[in-house]
Tab-separated table of C-alpha atoms in Angstrom:
chain	number	residue	atom	x	y	z
A	1110	MET	CA	101.593	-34.688	48.361
A	1111	SER	CA	104.538	-32.740	49.068
A	1112	THR	CA	106.624	-33.856	52.286
A	1113	LYS	CA	107.186	-30.093	53.003
A	1114	LYS	CA	106.741	-29.629	57.041
A	1115	ARG	CA	105.449	-26.528	57.956
A	1116	LYS	CA	106.812	-24.368	60.758
A	1117	PRO	CA	104.535	-23.598	63.687
A	1118	LYS	CA	103.575	-20.207	63.699
A	1119	PRO	CA	104.459	-18.177	67.045
A	1120	LYS	CA	101.393	-16.552	69.083
A	1121	ARG	CA	101.714	-14.377	71.620
A	1122	SER	CA	98.356	-12.206	71.459
A	1123	GLY	CA	94.626	-12.911	72.402
A	1124	SER	CA	91.836	-14.356	70.404
A	1125	PRO	CA	90.168	-12.600	67.635
A	1126	GLY	CA	86.831	-11.378	67.296
A	1127	HIS	CA	86.565	-7.624	67.281
A	1128	LYS	CA	87.528	-5.077	64.410
A	1129	ARG	CA	89.946	-2.392	65.261
A	1130	PRO	CA	89.074	1.183	65.860
A	1131	ALA	CA	89.273	3.299	62.694
A	1132	VAL	CA	90.990	6.297	64.520
A	1133	ALA	CA	93.977	5.986	66.584
A	1134	ALA	CA	93.723	6.777	70.336
A	1135	PRO	CA	95.807	9.917	71.732
A	1136	PRO	CA	99.466	9.015	72.603
A	1137	THR	CA	98.641	10.114	75.964
A	1138	GLU	CA	96.086	7.226	76.298
A	1139	LEU	CA	96.786	3.724	76.570
A	1140	THR	CA	94.109	1.751	75.261
A	1141	PHE	CA	93.548	-2.427	75.084
A	1142	ASP	CA	90.684	-3.148	72.196
A	1143	ARG	CA	91.436	-6.997	72.030
A	1144	ILE	CA	94.172	-8.258	73.717
A	1145	GLY	CA	93.883	-6.562	77.218
A	1146	LYS	CA	95.478	-5.946	80.157
A	1147	PRO	CA	96.612	-9.286	81.602
A	1148	GLU	CA	97.999	-10.342	78.191
A	1149	ILE	CA	99.898	-8.025	77.473
A	1150	ASP	CA	101.093	-7.964	81.362
A	1151	ARG	CA	101.838	-11.956	80.608
A	1152	ILE	CA	103.842	-11.057	77.362
A	1153	LEU	CA	105.879	-8.314	79.082
A	1154	ARG	CA	106.973	-10.441	82.128
A	1155	GLU	CA	107.942	-13.349	79.530
A	1156	GLN	CA	109.896	-11.486	76.905
A	1157	ILE	CA	111.508	-8.511	79.009
A	1158	GLY	CA	111.081	-9.782	82.741
A	1159	MET	CA	108.976	-6.413	83.375
A	1160	THR	CA	105.122	-6.041	84.468
A	1161	LEU	CA	102.852	-3.811	82.407
A	1162	ALA	CA	102.589	-0.858	85.484
A	1163	THR	CA	106.843	-1.051	85.302
A	1164	ALA	CA	106.830	-0.246	81.576
A	1165	LEU	CA	104.510	2.893	82.008
A	1166	GLU	CA	106.545	3.960	84.763
A	1167	ARG	CA	109.858	3.597	83.627
A	1168	SER	CA	109.122	4.242	79.641
A	1169	SER	CA	107.118	6.351	77.693
A	1170	VAL	CA	103.205	5.872	77.336
A	1171	PRO	CA	103.536	6.415	73.353
A	1172	ALA	CA	106.244	3.607	73.300
A	1173	VAL	CA	104.059	1.054	75.149
A	1174	GLN	CA	101.027	2.416	73.239
A	1175	ALA	CA	103.230	1.729	69.936
A	1176	PHE	CA	103.891	-1.616	71.207
A	1177	VAL	CA	100.083	-2.477	72.181
A	1178	ASP	CA	99.183	-1.599	68.603
A	1179	GLU	CA	101.918	-3.808	66.763
A	1180	LEU	CA	100.628	-6.740	69.120
A	1181	GLU	CA	96.802	-6.254	67.480
A	1182	ALA	CA	98.546	-6.535	64.264
A	1183	GLU	CA	100.610	-9.045	64.785
A	1184	ASP	CA	97.316	-10.574	65.801
A	1185	ASP	CA	95.616	-9.742	62.868
A	1186	ALA	CA	98.609	-11.395	60.624
A	1187	VAL	CA	97.689	-14.729	62.977
A	1188	ASN	CA	94.161	-14.350	61.660
A	1189	ALA	CA	95.270	-13.699	58.271
A	1190	VAL	CA	97.369	-16.968	57.874
A	1191	ARG	CA	94.923	-19.309	59.897
A	1192	GLU	CA	92.084	-18.014	57.427
A	1193	VAL	CA	94.291	-19.212	54.457
A	1194	GLU	CA	95.387	-22.375	55.786
A	1195	ALA	CA	91.455	-23.291	56.496
A	1196	GLU	CA	91.011	-22.211	52.399
A	1197	LEU	CA	93.718	-24.049	51.582
A	1198	GLY	CA	92.407	-27.222	53.714
A	1199	ILE	CA	95.550	-27.202	56.000
A	1200	GLU	CA	94.816	-28.370	59.151
A	1201	PRO	CA	95.597	-26.801	62.478
A	1202	GLY	CA	99.209	-28.241	63.909
A	1203	THR	CA	99.851	-30.320	61.236
A	1204	GLY	CA	103.478	-31.521	60.386
A	1205	GLU	CA	102.634	-31.817	56.638
A	1206	MET	CA	101.350	-29.701	53.987
A	1207	PRO	CA	99.069	-30.886	51.340
A	1208	GLU	CA	100.025	-30.539	47.239
A	1209	LEU	CA	99.323	-26.863	46.433
A	1210	GLU	CA	98.934	-24.576	43.130
A	1211	PRO	CA	102.078	-22.687	42.867
A	1212	GLU	CA	99.592	-19.497	43.584
A	1213	GLN	CA	98.531	-20.913	46.768
A	1214	GLU	CA	102.080	-21.736	47.385
A	1215	VAL	CA	102.840	-17.975	46.989
A	1216	GLN	CA	99.378	-16.664	48.676
A	1217	LEU	CA	100.665	-18.797	51.802
A	1218	LEU	CA	104.341	-17.494	51.826
A	1219	ARG	CA	103.062	-14.164	51.638
A	1220	VAL	CA	100.758	-14.001	54.996
A	1221	ASP	CA	103.929	-15.947	56.273
A	1222	ALA	CA	106.056	-13.452	55.436
A	1223	ASP	CA	103.920	-10.326	56.715
A	1224	GLN	CA	102.869	-12.779	60.053
A	1225	GLU	CA	107.102	-12.522	60.848
A	1226	ARG	CA	107.157	-9.110	59.592
A	1227	GLN	CA	104.590	-8.278	62.427
A	1228	ILE	CA	106.520	-10.304	64.978
A	1229	SER	CA	109.805	-8.343	64.349
A	1230	GLU	CA	107.866	-5.416	64.701
A	1231	VAL	CA	106.789	-5.997	67.945
A	1232	ASP	CA	110.168	-7.163	68.680
A	1233	LYS	CA	111.338	-3.663	67.863
A	1234	ARG	CA	109.050	-2.174	69.981
A	1235	LEU	CA	110.044	-4.093	72.893
A	1236	ILE	CA	113.706	-3.292	72.494
A	1237	ALA	CA	112.706	0.350	72.134
A	1238	ILE	CA	110.445	-0.066	75.978
A	1239	CYS	CA	113.773	-1.805	77.499
A	1240	ARG	CA	116.024	0.813	76.216
A	1241	GLU	CA	113.618	3.676	77.445
A	1242	ALA	CA	113.671	2.059	80.791
A	1243	MET	CA	117.256	1.332	81.126
A	1244	VAL	CA	117.944	5.090	80.315
A	1245	ALA	CA	115.191	6.084	83.016
A	1246	LEU	CA	116.759	3.710	85.187
A	1247	GLU	CA	120.621	5.355	84.840
A	1248	ARG	CA	118.651	8.925	85.144
A	1249	ARG	CA	117.365	8.050	88.117
A	1250	ALA	CA	120.332	6.268	89.653
A	1251	VAL	CA	122.418	9.071	88.572
A	1252	ARG	CA	119.943	11.614	90.254
A	1253	ALA	CA	119.734	9.251	93.660
A	1254	GLU	CA	123.687	9.477	93.867
A	1255	LYS	CA	123.792	13.537	93.247
A	1256	GLU	CA	120.755	13.378	96.059
A	1257	LEU	CA	123.355	10.766	98.173
A	1258	GLU	CA	126.190	13.191	97.975
A	1259	GLY	CA	123.866	16.044	99.203
A	1260	ALA	CA	122.490	14.367	101.706
A	1261	GLN	CA	126.322	13.538	102.832
A	1262	ARG	CA	127.238	17.001	102.557
A	1263	THR	CA	124.502	17.838	104.490
A	1264	ALA	CA	125.199	15.868	107.138
A	1265	GLU	CA	129.011	16.934	107.475
A	1266	ARG	CA	127.602	20.231	107.934
A	1267	ALA	CA	125.512	19.346	110.776
A	1268	GLU	CA	128.178	17.421	112.414
A	1269	THR	CA	130.667	20.163	112.045
A	1270	GLN	CA	128.160	22.836	113.645
A	1271	ALA	CA	127.149	20.754	116.064
A	1272	ALA	CA	130.938	20.233	116.885
A	1273	ARG	CA	131.277	23.728	117.297
A	1274	HIS	CA	128.162	24.225	119.323
A	1275	GLU	CA	129.383	21.912	121.868
A	1276	ARG	CA	132.537	23.683	121.963
A	1277	ARG	CA	130.764	26.768	122.288
A	1278	ALA	CA	128.453	25.330	124.860
A	1279	GLU	CA	131.755	23.922	126.903
A	1280	GLU	CA	133.382	27.415	126.737
A	1281	ARG	CA	130.001	28.908	128.236
A	1282	VAL	CA	129.667	26.203	131.087
A	1283	ALA	CA	132.991	27.169	132.133
A	1284	GLU	CA	132.770	30.748	131.943
A	1285	ALA	CA	129.573	29.996	134.592
A	1286	GLN	CA	131.555	27.718	136.629
A	1287	GLU	CA	134.366	30.570	136.861
A	1288	LEU	CA	131.674	33.444	137.796
A	1289	ARG	CA	129.694	30.911	140.687
A	1290	GLY	CA	133.304	31.074	141.833
A	1291	LYS	CA	133.823	34.537	142.320
A	1292	LEU	CA	129.890	35.111	143.322
A	1293	GLU	CA	130.933	32.533	146.373
A	1294	VAL	CA	133.680	34.624	147.280
A	1295	ALA	CA	132.150	37.745	146.644
A	1296	GLU	CA	129.160	36.204	149.128
A	1297	ALA	CA	131.745	35.098	151.704
A	1298	GLU	CA	133.402	38.606	151.735
A	1299	LEU	CA	129.832	40.196	152.011
A	1300	ALA	CA	128.549	38.311	154.859
A	1301	GLU	CA	132.122	39.267	156.642
A	1302	LEU	CA	131.857	42.918	155.914
A	1303	ARG	CA	127.788	42.323	157.129
A	1304	ALA	CA	128.933	41.037	160.285
A	1305	GLU	CA	131.275	43.561	161.051
A	1306	LEU	CA	129.401	45.939	160.021
A	1307	GLU	CA	126.843	45.051	162.714
A	1308	ARG	CA	129.476	44.793	165.366
A	1309	ALA	CA	130.694	48.866	164.355
A	1310	ARG	CA	126.392	49.392	164.538
A	1311	ALA	CA	126.421	47.903	168.051
A	1312	ARG	CA	129.535	49.558	169.413
A	1313	GLY	CA	128.724	52.677	168.230
A	1314	GLU	CA	125.096	52.646	169.507
A	1315	ARG	CA	126.957	51.344	172.860
A	1316	LEU	CA	129.268	54.515	172.788
A	1317	GLU	CA	126.484	56.694	172.029
A	1318	HIS	CA	124.198	55.189	174.826
A	1319	GLU	CA	126.788	55.955	177.610
A	1320	LEU	CA	127.469	59.537	176.064
A	1321	GLU	CA	123.786	59.987	176.415
A	1322	GLU	CA	123.909	58.876	180.081
A	1323	ALA	CA	127.302	60.610	181.183
A	1324	PRO	CA	126.209	63.426	183.737
A	1325	ASP	CA	127.991	66.213	182.340
A	1326	PRO	CA	129.405	66.110	178.475
A	1327	GLU	CA	131.605	68.632	178.963
A	1328	THR	CA	133.441	66.459	181.369
A	1329	VAL	CA	134.347	63.795	178.914
A	1330	ASP	CA	137.370	64.252	178.193
A	1331	ALA	CA	138.699	64.757	174.387
A	1332	ALA	CA	140.084	61.361	173.768
A	1333	GLY	CA	136.840	59.738	174.595
A	1334	ALA	CA	135.303	62.190	171.813
A	1335	GLY	CA	138.297	61.406	169.529
A	1336	ALA	CA	137.364	57.932	169.936
A	1337	VAL	CA	133.887	58.275	169.178
A	1338	GLU	CA	134.195	60.088	165.993
A	1339	GLU	CA	136.661	57.567	164.970
A	1340	LEU	CA	134.521	54.913	165.677
A	1341	ARG	CA	131.611	57.043	163.393
A	1342	ALA	CA	134.124	57.117	160.653
A	1343	ARG	CA	134.940	53.528	160.337
A	1344	LEU	CA	131.344	53.240	160.455
A	1345	LYS	CA	130.916	55.146	157.567
A	1346	GLU	CA	133.869	53.334	155.897
A	1347	ARG	CA	132.625	50.105	156.401
A	1348	GLU	CA	129.102	51.206	154.928
A	1349	GLU	CA	130.489	52.532	151.801
A	1350	LEU	CA	132.224	49.118	151.696
A	1351	LEU	CA	129.392	47.255	152.251
A	1352	VAL	CA	127.668	49.042	149.416
A	1353	GLU	CA	130.386	48.553	146.893
A	1354	ALA	CA	130.312	44.859	147.773
A	1355	HIS	CA	126.805	44.330	147.275
A	1356	ALA	CA	126.915	46.403	143.651
A	1357	GLU	CA	130.235	43.878	142.887
A	1358	HIS	CA	127.811	41.063	144.197
A	1359	GLU	CA	124.973	42.012	141.574
A	1360	ARG	CA	127.246	42.884	138.802
A	1361	LEU	CA	128.897	38.957	139.319
A	1362	GLU	CA	125.188	37.676	139.583
A	1363	VAL	CA	124.195	39.673	136.097
A	1364	ALA	CA	127.183	37.821	134.072
A	1365	LEU	CA	126.374	34.183	135.888
A	1366	ASP	CA	122.654	34.970	134.420
A	1367	ALA	CA	123.966	36.265	131.135
A	1368	ALA	CA	126.409	33.053	130.911
A	1369	ARG	CA	123.564	30.311	131.596
A	1370	ARG	CA	121.083	32.052	129.309
A	1371	GLU	CA	123.851	31.621	126.440
A	1372	ALA	CA	124.500	27.921	127.440
A	1373	LEU	CA	121.326	27.266	127.804
A	1374	ARG	CA	120.507	28.618	123.643
A	1375	LEU	CA	123.655	27.049	122.955
A	1376	HIS	CA	122.033	23.609	124.308
A	1377	ARG	CA	118.611	24.060	122.339
A	1378	GLU	CA	120.383	24.821	119.299
A	1379	MET	CA	122.653	21.506	119.558
A	1380	GLU	CA	119.335	19.734	120.166
A	1381	GLY	CA	117.958	21.056	117.221
A	1382	ILE	CA	114.632	22.773	119.383
A	1383	GLU	CA	113.575	25.624	117.711
A	1384	GLU	CA	111.638	28.358	119.635
A	1385	ASP	CA	108.749	30.518	117.854
A	1386	ASP	CA	107.306	32.034	121.059
A	1387	GLU	CA	106.146	34.876	119.072
A	1388	ALA	CA	103.796	32.376	116.985
A	1389	GLY	CA	102.151	30.854	119.913
A	1390	GLU	CA	101.485	34.348	122.110
A	1391	GLU	CA	98.325	35.728	122.267
A	1392	GLU	CA	98.092	39.363	120.523
A	1393	LEU	CA	97.637	41.908	123.130
A	1394	PRO	CA	96.050	44.572	123.369
A	1395	GLU	CA	97.566	48.434	123.155
A	1396	VAL	CA	98.604	50.217	126.055
A	1397	GLU	CA	99.653	53.758	126.549
A	1398	THR	CA	100.767	53.947	130.469
A	1399	VAL	CA	102.372	51.142	132.967
A	1400	LEU	CA	98.796	51.703	134.782
A	1401	GLN	CA	97.170	50.774	131.767
A	1402	ALA	CA	99.148	47.671	131.699
A	1403	VAL	CA	98.545	46.815	135.223
A	1404	GLU	CA	95.153	47.413	134.955
A	1405	GLU	CA	94.695	45.177	131.838
A	1406	ALA	CA	97.058	42.438	133.450
A	1407	GLN	CA	94.786	42.084	136.772
A	1408	LYS	CA	91.730	41.636	134.221
A	1409	ARG	CA	93.649	38.363	132.570
A	1410	CYS	CA	95.685	37.235	135.088
A	1411	LYS	CA	93.830	34.455	137.064
A	1412	HIS	CA	96.569	33.786	139.740
A	1413	LEU	CA	98.796	36.886	140.367
A	1414	VAL	CA	97.326	38.989	143.298
A	1415	PHE	CA	97.718	42.846	142.659
A	1416	THR	CA	98.453	45.304	145.614
A	1417	GLU	CA	97.852	48.993	145.430
A	1418	ARG	CA	101.430	49.589	145.781
A	1419	ALA	CA	101.270	47.960	142.148
A	1420	PHE	CA	98.562	50.738	141.079
A	1421	GLU	CA	100.378	53.342	142.835
A	1422	THR	CA	104.354	52.753	141.222
A	1423	ALA	CA	102.845	52.113	137.859
A	1424	GLU	CA	100.870	55.402	138.112
A	1425	ASP	CA	104.173	57.269	138.677
A	1426	SER	CA	106.020	55.580	136.023
A	1427	PRO	CA	107.243	57.003	132.675
A	1428	PHE	CA	108.168	53.773	131.410
A	1429	TRP	CA	108.103	54.324	127.493
A	1430	ARG	CA	107.303	50.412	126.584
A	1431	PRO	CA	104.132	49.414	128.839
A	1432	ASP	CA	103.501	46.784	126.155
A	1433	MET	CA	106.518	45.104	127.575
A	1434	VAL	CA	105.264	45.311	131.207
A	1435	LEU	CA	101.848	43.949	130.089
A	1436	ALA	CA	103.913	40.812	128.570
A	1437	ASP	CA	105.988	40.139	131.398
A	1438	LEU	CA	103.136	40.031	133.840
A	1439	LEU	CA	101.573	37.614	131.877
A	1440	LYS	CA	104.242	35.211	131.734
A	1441	LEU	CA	104.789	35.994	135.690
A	1442	ASP	CA	101.036	34.972	136.114
A	1443	LYS	CA	102.073	31.457	134.714
A	1444	VAL	CA	104.836	31.189	137.803
A	1445	ALA	CA	102.291	32.109	139.975
A	1446	GLU	CA	100.251	29.471	138.751
A	1447	ALA	CA	102.635	27.482	139.541
A	1448	TYR	CA	103.875	28.251	142.743
A	1449	GLU	CA	100.216	27.647	143.927
A	1450	ARG	CA	100.569	23.829	142.804
A	1451	PRO	CA	100.683	21.271	146.243
A	1452	GLU	CA	103.258	19.391	144.698
A	1453	GLY	CA	105.456	22.467	143.759
A	1454	ILE	CA	107.090	23.247	140.603
A	1455	GLY	CA	109.367	20.757	140.551
A	1456	GLN	CA	112.498	23.069	139.910
A	1457	PRO	CA	113.788	26.799	141.199
A	1458	VAL	CA	111.451	29.425	140.815
A	1459	GLY	CA	114.024	31.323	138.897
A	1460	GLN	CA	114.849	28.853	136.424
A	1461	TYR	CA	111.137	28.055	136.068
A	1462	ALA	CA	110.684	31.834	135.139
A	1463	GLN	CA	113.678	32.206	132.935
A	1464	ASP	CA	112.646	29.527	130.746
A	1465	LEU	CA	109.135	31.066	130.181
A	1466	GLY	CA	111.477	34.347	129.228
A	1467	LEU	CA	111.497	36.459	131.878
A	1468	ASP	CA	114.687	38.302	132.584
A	1469	TRP	CA	114.659	37.380	136.361
A	1470	ARG	CA	116.341	38.053	139.736
A	1471	SER	CA	116.065	36.371	143.091
A	1472	GLY	CA	117.051	37.825	146.153
A	1473	VAL	CA	117.939	41.474	147.276
A	1474	GLY	CA	120.511	42.371	149.888
A	1475	GLU	CA	119.447	42.402	153.550
A	1476	VAL	CA	121.201	46.053	153.354
A	1477	TRP	CA	118.638	47.165	151.425
A	1478	TYR	CA	115.810	46.345	153.448
A	1479	GLY	CA	117.256	48.617	156.734
A	1480	ILE	CA	118.598	51.330	154.381
A	1481	HIS	CA	115.245	51.776	152.134
A	1482	PRO	CA	112.213	49.902	154.340
A	1483	ASN	CA	109.718	51.627	153.037
A	1484	ASP	CA	110.578	50.800	149.381
A	1485	TYR	CA	111.266	47.376	150.055
A	1486	HIS	CA	107.888	46.199	151.957
A	1487	PHE	CA	104.392	47.130	151.015
A	1488	SER	CA	101.406	45.802	152.677
A	1489	HIS	CA	98.065	44.077	151.674
A	1490	ASP	CA	94.967	43.185	153.530
A	1491	GLY	CA	96.615	44.647	156.865
A	1492	GLN	CA	99.914	42.592	156.243
A	1493	THR	CA	103.194	43.597	155.681
A	1494	LEU	CA	105.160	42.232	152.282
A	1495	ARG	CA	108.569	42.137	151.425
A	1496	VAL	CA	109.770	42.273	148.125
A	1497	ALA	CA	112.393	39.233	147.550
A	1498	GLU	CA	112.504	38.812	143.675
A	1499	HIS	CA	111.946	40.950	140.412
A	1500	VAL	CA	111.539	40.959	137.259
A	1501	ARG	CA	114.046	43.187	135.141
A	1502	VAL	CA	111.519	44.641	132.276
A	1503	ALA	CA	113.966	46.790	130.589
A	1504	ASN	CA	117.405	47.781	131.779
A	1505	GLY	CA	118.318	50.900	130.053
A	1506	SER	CA	119.281	54.255	131.462
A	1507	GLY	CA	117.010	56.743	133.120
A	1508	ALA	CA	113.159	56.074	134.111
A	1509	GLN	CA	111.721	56.235	130.750
A	1510	ARG	CA	114.189	53.231	129.593
A	1511	CYS	CA	114.307	50.887	132.911
A	1512	ALA	CA	111.410	49.108	134.274
A	1513	ARG	CA	110.921	46.222	137.221
A	1514	ILE	CA	108.283	44.444	138.402
A	1515	TYR	CA	109.074	43.172	142.122
A	1516	CYS	CA	106.672	40.513	143.733
A	1517	ALA	CA	106.567	38.340	147.023
A	1518	PHE	CA	106.210	35.010	147.275
A	1519	HIS	CA	103.976	34.335	150.417
A	1520	PRO	CA	103.858	30.723	151.208
A	1521	GLY	CA	100.452	31.087	153.529
A	1522	SER	CA	99.662	29.295	156.805
A	1523	ASP	CA	96.784	27.390	158.486
A	1524	GLN	CA	97.026	30.385	160.844
A	1525	GLU	CA	93.730	32.522	160.812
A	1526	GLY	CA	93.858	36.074	159.005
A	1527	ASP	CA	97.077	34.862	157.094
A	1528	LEU	CA	97.009	35.964	153.649
A	1529	PRO	CA	96.984	32.511	151.490
A	1530	ARG	CA	99.783	31.074	149.347
A	1531	GLY	CA	100.577	32.936	145.786
A	1532	VAL	CA	102.579	35.688	144.251
A	1533	TYR	CA	101.549	39.038	145.380
A	1534	VAL	CA	102.726	41.834	142.957
A	1535	GLY	CA	104.404	45.308	144.469
A	1536	PRO	CA	106.231	47.857	143.445
A	1537	VAL	CA	105.886	47.900	139.132
A	1538	GLY	CA	107.538	50.595	136.894
A	1539	ARG	CA	110.694	52.433	138.432
A	1540	LYS	CA	113.500	50.900	139.762
A	1541	LEU	CA	114.063	50.762	143.425
A	1542	PRO	CA	117.082	52.275	145.384
A	1543	ASP	CA	119.885	50.098	145.275
A	1544	SER	CA	123.898	50.238	144.748
A	1545	THR	CA	123.196	51.631	141.309
A	1546	THR	CA	120.722	54.524	141.937
A	1547	GLY	CA	122.615	55.679	145.086
């Protein structure tokens, strides 16, 4: 008997027993005819440290399918060796080989060579899978690096833009503070002019009263008449100065409001707040006149109180964009709703209105209540209300391109017959007379 030792055959596939299919599966579909996913997963983990799922993700499906086919071919080669060994009487696992004929030795060497060839093919497929996985990983790494560089550039641009917005916001805040100082100075000058005007009026009334009570106007000397005329001229001059001061006061308030709105817009840009008011607004019906806008608003608004003065002035208004009046009245209804809350709004009414998008104007100069009392007062249910705030719908030139919504905030009381707390709409449409209208 020969003393030649037999090298143990490597075995990496599963148990035999099934025939391979006659037609190969499509390259995009992975098949496991005999070996099964768990066995292939184990082989991949042992050979290249990669699971079947990872190999499918990082390599092409045809490469993995070819690997599976080679595993099954290797399994066929192993079975062929075992069959030949069984025919030759070689027991499995034996270290000694029996004496064989030359033909038997050649037959055994052929099946051994076929098995080694199949094992080599499997190893080649494993190397191909590894190479494809490495290429895929390198591509993903390059793509991830490019994405990281793009994200860094985006972050740098965002930081630069934020810094620019911050500087602009600081500039707007400084301008607003400067305008506030000018406004305070103008208000102080206005108060002083009002006091001087009142004193001049009182003195003129007193002198006129003395002249009326005089027994004979013809006996009044020329000096006294001259003094009266001088006082009247000074009174007229003071009134003109007061009107000019009030106009300057209004101009400063407009500039201050514009600076506040710009600062608020820049702050929202810095915080990344996007406003899309048009998308959230309800589609409004078409209105052809300001009167139709007021009538439609009365149907929709649940908190505003519309007085007769609102309809009378709306009918007289030639404003060319009544849809803007309707939209601002609906926003003003939200202000009225907040004003009716017992706990209050929690912030100034003007600020709340501006946050809703209204061009809000608070306060009316006391001088205009006396100069134009019929325009700045209106009645409702027998009680007189006074215009205190208004909304600038449009500020163009002429009544066709200029519109206002005037209203009164009535606090209400427990007294019998008093109007309830709420916002009462007064003149709508034309701008009331002031320093800009004469």
